[in-house]
């Protein structure tokens, strides 16, 4: 079953309570929460107090994406938000299995993320230990970047790798996800789609969030 994760960083922060109610009414399955340290990426976003308050304000589960160095430190810092998923970058972890074990110790589902230029084979040793793989289709840090079509091959390779695995992780994609780019993934379709400014928020139209979120499937149904 395909799922939508709304990138909460892209929401109207001055009217966040209203945004949450609209997302709940649209049956959005996850809130994708980017945590950025200004070191691993050239941006800062979403501290633990913010995400803890967010968790208390909505019934939608959190999907925390740690775009940080020293992921173990941030796992400990952000576990208080009680997310459903927490992802860290394979590129930033000196011992990915240690990070996975730490996430699991907090009863959080681990996810492993990789950047567009990272070979997909880098995460193969961890596929039996994570619940989700976050495939970045842009470089993490800023919204509005161009979708990297090279990631399409990586998704296809990953789908082939896990096709006979009964415990296969979900595949999540993040970065300029819209009707067109979802259509490009038709032959190797991921499971979770992170929607932000290019599809869901700040659009100059009269559609509600339900209509906007369903509109992207028109390219593949």
Coordinates of C-alpha atoms in Angstrom, one line a residue:
X1 CA 0.0 0.0 0.0
X2 CA 1.4 3.3 -1.0
X3 CA 1.8 5.9 1.7
X4 CA 2.3 9.7 1.8
X5 CA 4.6 11.4 4.2
X6 CA 4.1 15.2 4.4
X7 CA 7.4 17.1 4.9
X8 CA 6.4 19.3 7.9
X9 CA 9.4 21.6 7.3
X10 CA 7.6 22.8 4.2
X11 CA 4.3 23.6 6.1
X12 CA 3.1 27.1 7.1
X13 CA 4.9 27.3 10.4
X14 CA 2.8 30.3 11.5
X15 CA -0.4 28.3 11.1
X16 CA 0.9 24.8 12.0
X17 CA -2.1 23.7 14.0
X18 CA -4.3 24.4 11.0
X19 CA -1.9 22.6 8.8
X20 CA -2.0 19.5 11.0
X21 CA -5.8 19.4 11.0
X22 CA -5.8 19.6 7.2
X23 CA -3.2 16.8 7.0
X24 CA -5.2 14.6 9.4
X25 CA -8.4 15.2 7.3
X26 CA -6.5 14.1 4.2
X27 CA -5.4 10.9 6.0
X28 CA -1.7 11.6 5.5
X29 CA 0.1 8.6 6.9
X30 CA 3.3 10.1 8.2
X31 CA 4.9 13.5 9.0
X32 CA 8.4 13.6 7.6
X33 CA 10.6 15.6 9.9
X34 CA 14.0 16.7 8.7
X35 CA 16.6 17.3 11.4
X36 CA 19.6 19.2 10.0
X37 CA 22.7 20.1 11.9
X38 CA 24.3 22.7 9.7
X39 CA 27.3 20.4 9.3
X40 CA 26.2 17.3 7.4
X41 CA 24.0 19.7 5.3
X42 CA 24.2 23.5 5.0
X43 CA 20.9 24.1 6.8
X44 CA 19.4 24.0 10.2
X45 CA 15.9 22.6 11.1
X46 CA 13.6 21.1 13.6
X47 CA 14.9 20.7 17.2
X48 CA 13.8 18.1 19.7
X49 CA 11.4 20.4 21.6
X50 CA 9.6 21.2 18.3
X51 CA 9.2 17.6 17.4
X52 CA 8.1 16.6 20.9
X53 CA 5.4 19.3 20.8
X54 CA 4.5 18.2 17.3
X55 CA 4.1 14.6 18.5
X56 CA 1.7 15.8 21.2
X57 CA -0.3 17.9 18.8
X58 CA -1.3 15.3 16.2
X59 CA -2.2 11.7 15.8
X60 CA -0.1 11.3 12.6
X61 CA 3.1 9.3 13.3
X62 CA 6.4 11.0 12.9
X63 CA 9.1 9.9 10.4
X64 CA 12.3 11.6 11.6
X65 CA 15.1 12.0 9.1
X66 CA 18.5 12.7 10.7
X67 CA 20.6 14.6 8.1
X68 CA 23.4 14.9 10.7
X69 CA 26.9 13.9 11.5
X70 CA 27.3 11.8 14.7
X71 CA 23.9 10.1 14.3
X72 CA 24.1 8.3 17.7
X73 CA 24.0 11.6 19.5
X74 CA 20.9 12.7 17.6
X75 CA 19.2 9.4 18.0
X76 CA 19.5 9.9 21.8
X77 CA 18.4 13.5 21.5
X78 CA 15.3 12.9 19.4
X79 CA 14.0 9.7 20.7
X80 CA 11.9 11.8 23.2
X81 CA 9.6 12.7 20.2
X82 CA 8.6 9.0 20.0
X83 CA 8.6 8.7 16.2
X84 CA 7.4 5.7 14.2
X85 CA 10.6 5.8 12.1
X86 CA 14.0 7.3 12.5
X87 CA 16.5 7.4 9.6
X88 CA 20.1 8.2 9.6
X89 CA 22.6 8.5 6.7
X90 CA 24.8 5.5 5.9
X91 CA 27.4 8.1 4.7
X92 CA 27.5 9.7 8.2
X93 CA 27.7 6.5 10.3
X94 CA 31.1 4.9 11.3
X95 CA 29.1 1.9 12.6
X96 CA 25.7 1.7 11.0
X97 CA 24.7 -1.4 13.0
X98 CA 25.4 0.4 16.2
X99 CA 23.0 3.2 15.2
X100 CA 20.4 0.7 14.1
X101 CA 20.6 -1.1 17.5
X102 CA 20.4 2.2 19.3
X103 CA 17.2 3.2 17.4
X104 CA 15.6 -0.2 18.1
X105 CA 16.5 0.2 21.8
X106 CA 14.0 3.0 22.0
X107 CA 11.3 0.9 20.3
X108 CA 11.6 3.0 17.1
X109 CA 11.7 1.5 13.6
X110 CA 15.1 2.1 12.1
X111 CA 15.5 3.5 8.6
X112 CA 18.7 4.0 6.6
X113 CA 19.1 6.9 4.2
X114 CA 21.5 7.4 1.3
X115 CA 22.3 10.3 -0.9
X116 CA 21.8 10.3 -4.7
X117 CA 25.5 9.8 -5.4
X118 CA 25.9 6.9 -2.9
X119 CA 25.9 3.5 -4.5
X120 CA 22.8 1.5 -3.4
X121 CA 25.1 -1.4 -2.5
X122 CA 26.3 0.6 0.5
X123 CA 23.1 -0.3 2.3
X124 CA 22.8 -4.0 1.3
X125 CA 24.4 -5.3 4.6
X126 CA 21.7 -3.6 6.6
X127 CA 18.5 -4.6 4.7
X128 CA 17.6 -7.3 7.1
X129 CA 17.9 -5.0 10.0
X130 CA 15.9 -1.9 9.0
X131 CA 12.2 -1.3 8.5
X132 CA 12.7 1.3 5.7
X133 CA 15.2 2.7 3.3
X134 CA 15.1 6.4 2.5
X135 CA 16.3 7.1 -1.0
X136 CA 17.1 10.8 -1.4
X137 CA 16.3 11.9 -4.9
X138 CA 17.9 15.3 -4.2
X139 CA 20.8 16.2 -2.0
X140 CA 19.5 16.8 1.5
X141 CA 19.3 20.3 2.9
X142 CA 16.9 22.4 0.8
X143 CA 13.6 22.0 -0.9
X144 CA 13.0 22.9 -4.5
X145 CA 16.0 21.0 -6.1
X146 CA 15.8 19.1 -9.4
X147 CA 14.9 15.4 -9.2
X148 CA 18.0 13.2 -9.8
X149 CA 17.0 10.7 -12.4
X150 CA 20.0 8.5 -11.6
X151 CA 18.2 7.4 -8.5
X152 CA 15.6 5.6 -10.7
X153 CA 18.2 2.9 -11.4
X154 CA 19.1 2.6 -7.7
X155 CA 15.4 2.1 -6.8
X156 CA 15.1 -0.7 -9.4
X157 CA 18.3 -2.4 -8.2
X158 CA 17.0 -2.2 -4.6
X159 CA 13.5 -3.5 -5.6
X160 CA 15.2 -6.5 -7.3
X161 CA 17.4 -7.2 -4.3
X162 CA 14.5 -7.4 -1.8
X163 CA 11.8 -8.9 -4.0
X164 CA 12.0 -12.3 -2.3
X165 CA 12.6 -11.1 1.2
X166 CA 9.6 -11.6 3.4
X167 CA 11.0 -8.9 5.8
X168 CA 11.9 -6.5 3.1
X169 CA 12.0 -2.8 4.2
X170 CA 9.8 -0.2 2.8
X171 CA 11.3 2.1 0.2
X172 CA 10.8 5.8 0.8
X173 CA 11.7 8.6 -1.7
X174 CA 12.2 12.2 -0.8
X175 CA 13.1 15.2 -3.1
X176 CA 10.8 17.0 -5.6
X177 CA 8.2 14.2 -5.6
X178 CA 5.2 15.2 -7.7
X179 CA 3.0 13.6 -10.4
X180 CA 5.6 13.7 -13.0
X181 CA 8.5 12.3 -10.9
X182 CA 6.2 9.6 -9.5
X183 CA 5.4 8.6 -13.0
X184 CA 9.1 8.2 -13.7
X185 CA 9.1 5.6 -10.9
X186 CA 6.2 3.6 -12.4
X187 CA 8.4 0.5 -13.3
X188 CA 10.0 0.3 -9.8
X189 CA 7.5 1.9 -7.5
X190 CA 8.5 2.8 -3.9
X191 CA 6.2 2.5 -0.9
X192 CA 6.4 5.9 0.8
X193 CA 6.5 9.3 -1.0
X194 CA 7.5 12.5 0.8
X195 CA 5.5 15.4 -0.4
X196 CA 6.6 19.0 0.2
X197 CA 6.5 22.3 -1.6
X198 CA 6.4 20.9 -5.1
X199 CA 3.1 19.0 -4.5
X200 CA 1.4 19.6 -1.2
X201 CA 2.2 22.9 0.6
X202 CA 2.1 26.5 -0.7
X203 CA 0.4 25.7 -4.0
X204 CA -1.5 28.4 -5.9
X205 CA -4.6 26.4 -6.4
X206 CA -7.9 25.7 -4.7
X207 CA -7.3 22.0 -4.0
X208 CA -7.5 20.7 -0.5
X209 CA -4.7 18.4 0.8
X210 CA -6.8 15.3 0.1
X211 CA -7.1 16.2 -3.6
X212 CA -3.4 17.2 -3.9
X213 CA -2.2 14.0 -2.3
X214 CA -4.3 11.8 -4.5
X215 CA -3.5 13.8 -7.7
X216 CA 0.1 12.4 -7.8
X217 CA -1.2 8.8 -8.3
X218 CA -2.9 9.8 -11.6
X219 CA 0.5 9.2 -13.4
X220 CA 0.6 5.6 -12.4
X221 CA -2.9 4.3 -11.9

